[in-house]
Short mmCIF file of C-alpha atoms in Angstrom, two decimals:
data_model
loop_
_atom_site.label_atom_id
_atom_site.label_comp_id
_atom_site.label_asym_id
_atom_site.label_seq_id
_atom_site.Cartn_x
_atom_site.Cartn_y
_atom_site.Cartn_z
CA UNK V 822 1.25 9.89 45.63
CA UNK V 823 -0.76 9.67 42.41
CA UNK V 824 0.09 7.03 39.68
CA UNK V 825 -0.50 7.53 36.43
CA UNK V 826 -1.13 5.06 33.35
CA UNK V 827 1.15 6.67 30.83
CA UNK V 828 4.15 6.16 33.93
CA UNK V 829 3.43 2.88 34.65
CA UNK V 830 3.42 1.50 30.84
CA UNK V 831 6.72 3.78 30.45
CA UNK V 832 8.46 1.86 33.41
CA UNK V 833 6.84 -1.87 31.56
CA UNK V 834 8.25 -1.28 28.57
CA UNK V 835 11.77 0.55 28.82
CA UNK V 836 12.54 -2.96 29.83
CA UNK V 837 12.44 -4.29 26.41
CA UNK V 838 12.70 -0.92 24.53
CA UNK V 839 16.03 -1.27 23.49
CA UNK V 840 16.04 -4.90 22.80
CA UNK V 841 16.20 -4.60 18.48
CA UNK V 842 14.81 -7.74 17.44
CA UNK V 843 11.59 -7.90 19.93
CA UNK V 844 10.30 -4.41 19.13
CA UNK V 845 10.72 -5.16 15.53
CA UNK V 846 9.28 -8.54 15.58
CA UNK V 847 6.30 -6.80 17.37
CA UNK V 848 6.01 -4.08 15.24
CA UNK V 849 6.27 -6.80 12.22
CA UNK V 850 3.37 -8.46 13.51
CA UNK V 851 1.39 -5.43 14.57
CA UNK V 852 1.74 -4.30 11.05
CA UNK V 853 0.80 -7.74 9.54
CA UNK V 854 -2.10 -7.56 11.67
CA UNK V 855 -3.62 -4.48 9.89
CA UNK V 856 -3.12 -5.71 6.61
CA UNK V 857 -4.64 -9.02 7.37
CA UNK V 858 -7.65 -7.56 9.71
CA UNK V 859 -8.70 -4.84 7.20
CA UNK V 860 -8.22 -6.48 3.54
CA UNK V 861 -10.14 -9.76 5.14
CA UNK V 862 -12.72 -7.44 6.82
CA UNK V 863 -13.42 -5.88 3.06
CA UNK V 864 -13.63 -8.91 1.92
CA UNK V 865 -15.79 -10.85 4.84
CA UNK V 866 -18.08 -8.11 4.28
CA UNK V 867 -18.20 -8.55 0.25
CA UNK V 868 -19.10 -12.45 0.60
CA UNK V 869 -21.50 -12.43 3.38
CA UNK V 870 -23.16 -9.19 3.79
CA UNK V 871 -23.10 -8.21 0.26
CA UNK V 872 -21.28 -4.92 0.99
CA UNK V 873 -21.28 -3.06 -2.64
CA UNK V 874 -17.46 -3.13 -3.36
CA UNK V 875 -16.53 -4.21 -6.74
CA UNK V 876 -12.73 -5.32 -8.07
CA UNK V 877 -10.87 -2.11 -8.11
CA UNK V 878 -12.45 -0.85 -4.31
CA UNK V 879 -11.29 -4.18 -2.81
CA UNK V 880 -7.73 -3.47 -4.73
CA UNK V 881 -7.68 -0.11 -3.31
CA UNK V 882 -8.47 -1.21 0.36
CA UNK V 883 -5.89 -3.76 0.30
CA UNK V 884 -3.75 -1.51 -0.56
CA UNK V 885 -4.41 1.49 2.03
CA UNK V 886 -4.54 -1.49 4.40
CA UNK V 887 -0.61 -1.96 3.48
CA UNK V 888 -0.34 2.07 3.34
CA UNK V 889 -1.04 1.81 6.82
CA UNK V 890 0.91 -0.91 8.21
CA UNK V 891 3.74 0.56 6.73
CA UNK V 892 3.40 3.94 8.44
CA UNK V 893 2.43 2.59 11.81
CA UNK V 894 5.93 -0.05 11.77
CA UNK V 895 8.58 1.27 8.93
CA UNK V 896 10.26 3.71 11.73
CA UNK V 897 11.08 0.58 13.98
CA UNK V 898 11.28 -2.88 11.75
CA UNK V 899 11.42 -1.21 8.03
CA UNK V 900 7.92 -2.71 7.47
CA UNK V 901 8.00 -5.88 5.50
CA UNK V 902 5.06 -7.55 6.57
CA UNK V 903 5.37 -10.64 4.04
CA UNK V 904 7.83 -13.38 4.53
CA UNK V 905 9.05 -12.99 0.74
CA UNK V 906 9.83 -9.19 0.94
CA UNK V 907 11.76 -10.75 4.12
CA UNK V 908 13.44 -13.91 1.92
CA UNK V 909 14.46 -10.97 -0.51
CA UNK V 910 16.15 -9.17 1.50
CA UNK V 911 17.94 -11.63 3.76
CA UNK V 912 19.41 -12.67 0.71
CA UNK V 913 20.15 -9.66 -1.55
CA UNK V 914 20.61 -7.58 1.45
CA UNK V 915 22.06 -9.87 3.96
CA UNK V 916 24.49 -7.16 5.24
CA UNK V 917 21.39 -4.97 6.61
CA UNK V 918 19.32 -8.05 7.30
CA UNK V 919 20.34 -11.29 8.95
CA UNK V 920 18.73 -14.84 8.32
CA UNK V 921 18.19 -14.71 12.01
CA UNK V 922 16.40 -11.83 11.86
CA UNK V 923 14.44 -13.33 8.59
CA UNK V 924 13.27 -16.25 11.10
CA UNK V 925 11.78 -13.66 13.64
CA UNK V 926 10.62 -11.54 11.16
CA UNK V 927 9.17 -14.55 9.21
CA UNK V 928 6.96 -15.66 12.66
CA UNK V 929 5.95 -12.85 14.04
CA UNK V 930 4.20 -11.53 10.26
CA UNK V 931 2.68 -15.21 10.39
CA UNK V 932 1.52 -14.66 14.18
CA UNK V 933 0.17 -10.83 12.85
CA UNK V 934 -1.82 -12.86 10.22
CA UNK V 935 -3.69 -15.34 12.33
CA UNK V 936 -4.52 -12.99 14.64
CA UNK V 937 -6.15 -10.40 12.13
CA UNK V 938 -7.82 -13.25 10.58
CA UNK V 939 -8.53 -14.78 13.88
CA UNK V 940 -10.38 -11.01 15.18
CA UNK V 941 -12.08 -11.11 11.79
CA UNK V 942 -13.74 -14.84 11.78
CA UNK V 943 -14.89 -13.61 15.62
CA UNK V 944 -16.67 -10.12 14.40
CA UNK V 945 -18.13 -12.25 11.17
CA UNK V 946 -19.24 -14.96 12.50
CA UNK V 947 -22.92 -14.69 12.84
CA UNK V 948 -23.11 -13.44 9.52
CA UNK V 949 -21.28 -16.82 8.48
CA UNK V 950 -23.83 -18.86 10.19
CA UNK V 951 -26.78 -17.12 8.94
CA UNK V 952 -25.19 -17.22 5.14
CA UNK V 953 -24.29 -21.42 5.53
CA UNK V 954 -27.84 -21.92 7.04
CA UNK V 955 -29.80 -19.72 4.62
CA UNK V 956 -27.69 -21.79 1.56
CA UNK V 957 -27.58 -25.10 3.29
CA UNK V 958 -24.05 -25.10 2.72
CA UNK V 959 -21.78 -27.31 5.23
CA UNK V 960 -18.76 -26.01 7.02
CA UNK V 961 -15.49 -27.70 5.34
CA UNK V 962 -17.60 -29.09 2.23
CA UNK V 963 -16.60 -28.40 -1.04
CA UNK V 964 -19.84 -26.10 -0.90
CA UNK V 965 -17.68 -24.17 0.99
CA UNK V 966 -15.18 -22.92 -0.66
CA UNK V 967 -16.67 -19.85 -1.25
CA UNK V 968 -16.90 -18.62 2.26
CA UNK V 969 -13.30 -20.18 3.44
CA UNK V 970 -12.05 -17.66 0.68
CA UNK V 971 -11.92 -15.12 2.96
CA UNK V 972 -9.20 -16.78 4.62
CA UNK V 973 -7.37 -19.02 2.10
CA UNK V 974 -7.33 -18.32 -1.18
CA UNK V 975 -8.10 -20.38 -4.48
CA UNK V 976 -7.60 -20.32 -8.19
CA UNK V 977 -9.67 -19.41 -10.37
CA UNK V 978 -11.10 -16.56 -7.62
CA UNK V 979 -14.56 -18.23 -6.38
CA UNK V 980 -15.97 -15.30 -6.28
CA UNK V 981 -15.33 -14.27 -10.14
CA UNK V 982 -15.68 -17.53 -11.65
CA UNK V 983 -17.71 -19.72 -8.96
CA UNK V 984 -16.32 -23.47 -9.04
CA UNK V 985 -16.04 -26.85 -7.54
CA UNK V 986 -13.06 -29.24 -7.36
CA UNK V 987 -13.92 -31.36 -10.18
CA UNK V 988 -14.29 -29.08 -12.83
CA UNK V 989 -11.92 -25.82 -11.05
CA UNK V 990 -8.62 -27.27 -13.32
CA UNK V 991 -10.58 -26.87 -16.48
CA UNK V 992 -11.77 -23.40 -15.96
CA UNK V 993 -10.23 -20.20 -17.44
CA UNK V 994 -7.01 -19.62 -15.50
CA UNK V 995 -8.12 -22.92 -13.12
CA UNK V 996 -4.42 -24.69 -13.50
CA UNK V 997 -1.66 -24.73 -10.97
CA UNK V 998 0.67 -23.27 -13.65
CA UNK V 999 -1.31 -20.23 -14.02
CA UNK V 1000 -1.66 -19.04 -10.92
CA UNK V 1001 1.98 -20.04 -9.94
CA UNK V 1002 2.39 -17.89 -12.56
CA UNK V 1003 0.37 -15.13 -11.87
CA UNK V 1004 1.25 -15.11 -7.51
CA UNK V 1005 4.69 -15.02 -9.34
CA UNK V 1006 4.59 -11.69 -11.80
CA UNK V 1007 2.58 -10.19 -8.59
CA UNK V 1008 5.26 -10.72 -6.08
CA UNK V 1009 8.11 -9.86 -8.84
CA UNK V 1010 6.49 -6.56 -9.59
CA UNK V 1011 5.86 -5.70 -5.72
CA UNK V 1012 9.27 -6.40 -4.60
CA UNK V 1013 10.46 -4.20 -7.60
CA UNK V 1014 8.36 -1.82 -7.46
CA UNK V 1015 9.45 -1.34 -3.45
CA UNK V 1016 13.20 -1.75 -3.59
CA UNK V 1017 12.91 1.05 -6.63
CA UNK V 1018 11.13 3.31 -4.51
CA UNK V 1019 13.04 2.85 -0.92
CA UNK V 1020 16.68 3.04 -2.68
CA UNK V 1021 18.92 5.18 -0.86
CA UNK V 1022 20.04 6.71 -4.35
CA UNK V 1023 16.72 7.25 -5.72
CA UNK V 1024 16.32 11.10 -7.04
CA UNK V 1025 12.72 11.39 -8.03
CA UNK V 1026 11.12 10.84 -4.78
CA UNK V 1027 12.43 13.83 -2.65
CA UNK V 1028 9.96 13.36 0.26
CA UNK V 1029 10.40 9.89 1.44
CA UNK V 1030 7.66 10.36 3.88
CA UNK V 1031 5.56 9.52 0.91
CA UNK V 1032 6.98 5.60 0.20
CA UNK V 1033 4.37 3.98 1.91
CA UNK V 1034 1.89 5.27 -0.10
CA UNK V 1035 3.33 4.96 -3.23
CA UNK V 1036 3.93 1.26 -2.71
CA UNK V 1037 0.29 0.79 -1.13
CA UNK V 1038 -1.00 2.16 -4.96
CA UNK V 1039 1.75 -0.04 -6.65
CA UNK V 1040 -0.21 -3.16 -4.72
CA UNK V 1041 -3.79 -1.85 -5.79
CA UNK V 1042 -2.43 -1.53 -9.53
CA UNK V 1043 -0.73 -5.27 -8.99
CA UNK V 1044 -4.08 -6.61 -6.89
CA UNK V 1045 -6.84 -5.35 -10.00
CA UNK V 1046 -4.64 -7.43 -12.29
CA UNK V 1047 -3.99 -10.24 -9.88
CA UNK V 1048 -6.82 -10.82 -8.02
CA UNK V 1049 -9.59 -11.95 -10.47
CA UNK V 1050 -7.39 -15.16 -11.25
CA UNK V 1051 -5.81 -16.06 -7.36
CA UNK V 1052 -7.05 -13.40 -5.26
CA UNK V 1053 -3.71 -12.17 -5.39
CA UNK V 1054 -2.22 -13.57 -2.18
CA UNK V 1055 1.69 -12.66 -2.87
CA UNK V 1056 2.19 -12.64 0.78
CA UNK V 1057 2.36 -16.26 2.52
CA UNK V 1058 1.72 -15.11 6.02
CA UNK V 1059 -1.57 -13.61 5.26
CA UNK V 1060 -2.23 -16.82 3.33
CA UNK V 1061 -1.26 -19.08 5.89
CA UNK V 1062 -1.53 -17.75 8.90
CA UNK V 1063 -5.64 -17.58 8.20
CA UNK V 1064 -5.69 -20.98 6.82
CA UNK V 1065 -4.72 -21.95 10.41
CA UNK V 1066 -7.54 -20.08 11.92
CA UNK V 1067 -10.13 -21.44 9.17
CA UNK V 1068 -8.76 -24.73 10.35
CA UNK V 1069 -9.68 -24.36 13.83
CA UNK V 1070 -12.91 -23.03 12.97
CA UNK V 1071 -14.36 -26.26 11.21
CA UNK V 1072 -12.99 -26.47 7.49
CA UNK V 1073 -10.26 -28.64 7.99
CA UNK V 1074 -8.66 -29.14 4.42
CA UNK V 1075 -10.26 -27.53 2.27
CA UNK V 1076 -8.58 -24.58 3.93
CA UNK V 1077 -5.28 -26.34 5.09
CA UNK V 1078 -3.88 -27.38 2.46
CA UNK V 1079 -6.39 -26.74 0.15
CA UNK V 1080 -8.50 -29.31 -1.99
CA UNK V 1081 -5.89 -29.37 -4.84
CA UNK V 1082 -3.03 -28.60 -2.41
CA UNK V 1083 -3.29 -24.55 -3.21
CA UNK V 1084 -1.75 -23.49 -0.15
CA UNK V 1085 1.64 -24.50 -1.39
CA UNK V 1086 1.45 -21.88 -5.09
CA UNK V 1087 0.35 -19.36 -2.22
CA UNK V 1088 3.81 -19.54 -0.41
CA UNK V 1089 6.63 -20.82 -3.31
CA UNK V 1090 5.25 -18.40 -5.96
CA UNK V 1091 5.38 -15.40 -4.12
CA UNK V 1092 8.94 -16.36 -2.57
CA UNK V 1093 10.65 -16.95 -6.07
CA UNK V 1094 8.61 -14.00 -7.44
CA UNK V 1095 10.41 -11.77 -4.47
CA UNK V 1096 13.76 -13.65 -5.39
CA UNK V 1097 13.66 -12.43 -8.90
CA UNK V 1098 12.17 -9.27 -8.64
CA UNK V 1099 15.01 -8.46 -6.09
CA UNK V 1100 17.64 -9.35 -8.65
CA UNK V 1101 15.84 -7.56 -11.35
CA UNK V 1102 16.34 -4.36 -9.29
CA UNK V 1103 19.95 -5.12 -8.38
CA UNK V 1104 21.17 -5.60 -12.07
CA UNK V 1105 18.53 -3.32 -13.88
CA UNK V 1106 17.71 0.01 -11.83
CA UNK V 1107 20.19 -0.13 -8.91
CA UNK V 1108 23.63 0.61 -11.34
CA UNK V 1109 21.77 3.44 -13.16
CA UNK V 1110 20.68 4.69 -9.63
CA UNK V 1111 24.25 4.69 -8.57
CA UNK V 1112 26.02 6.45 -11.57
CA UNK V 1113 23.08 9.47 -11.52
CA UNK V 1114 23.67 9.72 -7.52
CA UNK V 1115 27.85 10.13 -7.75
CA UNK V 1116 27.69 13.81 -8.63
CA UNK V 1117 25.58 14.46 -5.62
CA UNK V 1118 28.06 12.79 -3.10
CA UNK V 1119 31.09 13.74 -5.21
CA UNK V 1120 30.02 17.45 -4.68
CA UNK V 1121 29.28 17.04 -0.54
CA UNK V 1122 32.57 14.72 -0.19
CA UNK V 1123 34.43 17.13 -1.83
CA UNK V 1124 33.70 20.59 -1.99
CA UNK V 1125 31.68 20.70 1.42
CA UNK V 1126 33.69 18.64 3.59
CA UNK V 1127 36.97 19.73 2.00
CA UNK V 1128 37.26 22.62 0.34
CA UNK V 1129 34.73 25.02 2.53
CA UNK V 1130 35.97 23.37 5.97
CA UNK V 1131 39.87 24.27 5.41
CA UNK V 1132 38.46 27.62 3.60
CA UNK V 1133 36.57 28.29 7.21
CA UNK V 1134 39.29 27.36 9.36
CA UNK V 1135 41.58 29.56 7.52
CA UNK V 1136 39.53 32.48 8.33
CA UNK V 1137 38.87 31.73 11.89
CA UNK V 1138 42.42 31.08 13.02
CA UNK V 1139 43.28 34.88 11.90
CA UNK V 1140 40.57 36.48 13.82
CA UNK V 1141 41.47 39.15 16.37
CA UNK V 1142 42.97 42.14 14.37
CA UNK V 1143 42.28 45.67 14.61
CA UNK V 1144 39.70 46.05 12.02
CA UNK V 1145 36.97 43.31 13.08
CA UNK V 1146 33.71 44.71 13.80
CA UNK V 1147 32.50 44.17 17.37
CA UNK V 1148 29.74 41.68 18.34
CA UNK V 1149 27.14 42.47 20.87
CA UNK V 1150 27.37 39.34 22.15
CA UNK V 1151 31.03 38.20 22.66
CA UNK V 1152 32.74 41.54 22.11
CA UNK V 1153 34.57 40.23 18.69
CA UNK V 1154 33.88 38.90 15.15
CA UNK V 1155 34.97 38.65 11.74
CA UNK V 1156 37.42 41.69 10.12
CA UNK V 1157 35.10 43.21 7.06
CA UNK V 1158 37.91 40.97 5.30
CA UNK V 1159 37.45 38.21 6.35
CA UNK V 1160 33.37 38.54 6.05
CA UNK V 1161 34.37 39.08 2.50
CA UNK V 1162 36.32 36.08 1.99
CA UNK V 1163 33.60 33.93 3.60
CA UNK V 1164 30.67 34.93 1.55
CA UNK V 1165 32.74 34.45 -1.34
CA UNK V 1166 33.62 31.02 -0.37
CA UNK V 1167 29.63 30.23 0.11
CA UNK V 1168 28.91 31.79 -3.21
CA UNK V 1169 31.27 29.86 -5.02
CA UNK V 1170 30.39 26.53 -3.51
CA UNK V 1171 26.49 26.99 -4.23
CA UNK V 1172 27.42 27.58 -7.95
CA UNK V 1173 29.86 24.50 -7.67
CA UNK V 1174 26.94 22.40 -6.39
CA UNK V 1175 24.91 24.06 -9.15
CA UNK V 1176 27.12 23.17 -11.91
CA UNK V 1177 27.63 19.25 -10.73
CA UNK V 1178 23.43 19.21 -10.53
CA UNK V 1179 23.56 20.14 -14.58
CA UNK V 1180 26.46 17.87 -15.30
CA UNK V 1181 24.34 14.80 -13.38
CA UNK V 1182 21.17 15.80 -15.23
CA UNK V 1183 23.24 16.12 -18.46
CA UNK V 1184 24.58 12.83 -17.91
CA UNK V 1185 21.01 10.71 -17.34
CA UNK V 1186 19.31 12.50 -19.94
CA UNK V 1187 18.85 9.86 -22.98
CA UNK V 1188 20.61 10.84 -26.09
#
């Protein structure tokens, strides 16, 4: 009897198939795992090989890195991959999502993170070693700071403005306030920008299929504005969860937490920024999302389920009289009558439908 693979990993996994909350929580951290793995590979390779990528091509990859997560994982766990989008939700959309499910959801993105970062310190690390030996820098020194940024990240951006701790608070955009500020307008305008674009009522993107890639561009737009001041974290699990694995791997705290305590604007900025961008949505774009969407559902509620169901049934129950034209197949049909009747009834509910679309459009446009 021959075996093969694709049977025997069908039989493994229809055991947990259907359970809701471990294939999302693996396809949370699956998708945090890209996003970690490539936008800390770009940027491994831009601090210790030298690789040729400036501000905006580091923006961009972060954001196709995103892109991709979200394709691979928004079918089975809606793809948040970032414990604030997850916050957000749990709390403006606590009907859909739990706070149990925020806890999962929160641990396995965290668990996605270290690992990326974890398979990313593994493939760099000879290329680390050469770079601190070649600059006589010391693992976990203040020195170096500007390798642990691949991991953590610091304000103002080593890599931009090169720094130490005595003198990073008095550098442009080098105080705690400004890049709690600026983690903060980054996360607001991401969490915007994707409950805007994912809203159920939302008229101006007809193929949906293309969300993912909309909000990976809305993150390179945020990151190019962002990142020259923080790095533009706005995601605490990719923060944190590398920390941990530049912890185990020799710089103690100046990764974890930080030498001026960093890691903490890297996870309470982004949260509030989600938090308020979330209501922002709610009581800005959401009520003007609703009103233009009524027509639409007024016009299927009504004239589709109502008015051309009885109209059909009407016509049905009075088949069978001596003028119906035969059918090939059954041996009966509709009387040239009735065929009449029906197209009329289609006719007149397209131009319905047509005449709500103008009254909706009528109704948004400005005055």
């Amino acid at each position: 009897m021959a075996f093969h693979l694709e049977d025997i990993l069908t039989a493994f996994t229809e055991k947990y198939r259907k359970n809701k909350v471990l294939t999302s929580c693996l396809a949370e951290a699956t998708g945090t795992f890209l996003l970690v793995f490539f936008g800390l590979g770009f940027t491994a390779n831009a601090v210790l090989v030298n690789a040729p990528i400036d501000l905006f091509g580091g923006a961009f990859l972060w954001g196709l890195a995103l892109t991709l997560g979200i394709y691979v994982t928004a079918s089975i766990s809606t793809a948040h991959l970032n414990p604030a989008v997850s916050i957000a939700l749990a709390i403006f959309r606590s009907k859909e999502f739990t706070p149990r499910m925020c806890v999962c959801y929160i641990v396995s993105q965290t668990i996605g993170a270290f690992i990326g970062a974890l398979l990313v310190f593994g493939l760099f690390n000879d290329f680390l070693v050469a770079y601190e030996q070649e600059n006589n820098i010391v693992r976990g020194s203040v020195a170096s700071i500007g390798q642990e940024m691949i991991y953590g990240e610091f304000f103002p951006n080593p890599a931009i403005i090169p720094h130490t701790v005595g003198n990073s608070a008095l550098l442009p955009g080098g105080s705690i306030e400004h890049a709690f500020a600026m983690e903060f307008v980054g996360t607001f305008l991401l969490m915007f920008l994707i409950l805007a674009i994912v809203d159920r009522n939302q008229n101006t993107l007809k193929h949906k299929e293309l969300a993912p890639l909309i909000i990976g561009l809305s993150l390179v737009s945020i990151v190019s504005v962002v990142a020259p001041s923080t790095e533009a974290c706005i995601n605490p699990a990719r923060d944190f969860g590398a920390r941990l694995v530049a912890v185990m791997m020799g710089y103690g705290k100046v990764a974890l937490p930080g030498p001026r305590n960093e890691m903490w604007v890297y996870i309470f900025a982004p949260i509030l920024g989600a938090l308020v961008g979330a209501l922002f949505h709610d009581l800005l774009i959401a009520p003007g999302l609703r009103r233009t969407a009524k027509p639409y559902v007024t016009y299927q509620s009504k004239v589709h389920d109502l008015q051309l169901q009885r109209s059909l049934r009407d016509i049905f129950s009075n088949q069978g009289s001596k003028d119906e034209i035969s059918s090939p197949s059954s041996g009966g049909g509709l009387t040239l009558e009735q065929q009449t009747k029906l197209l009329a009834i289609l006719a007149g509910a397209a131009f319905q439908g047509g005449k709500q679309e103008e009254a909706a459009e009528a109704e948004a446009r400005p005055a």
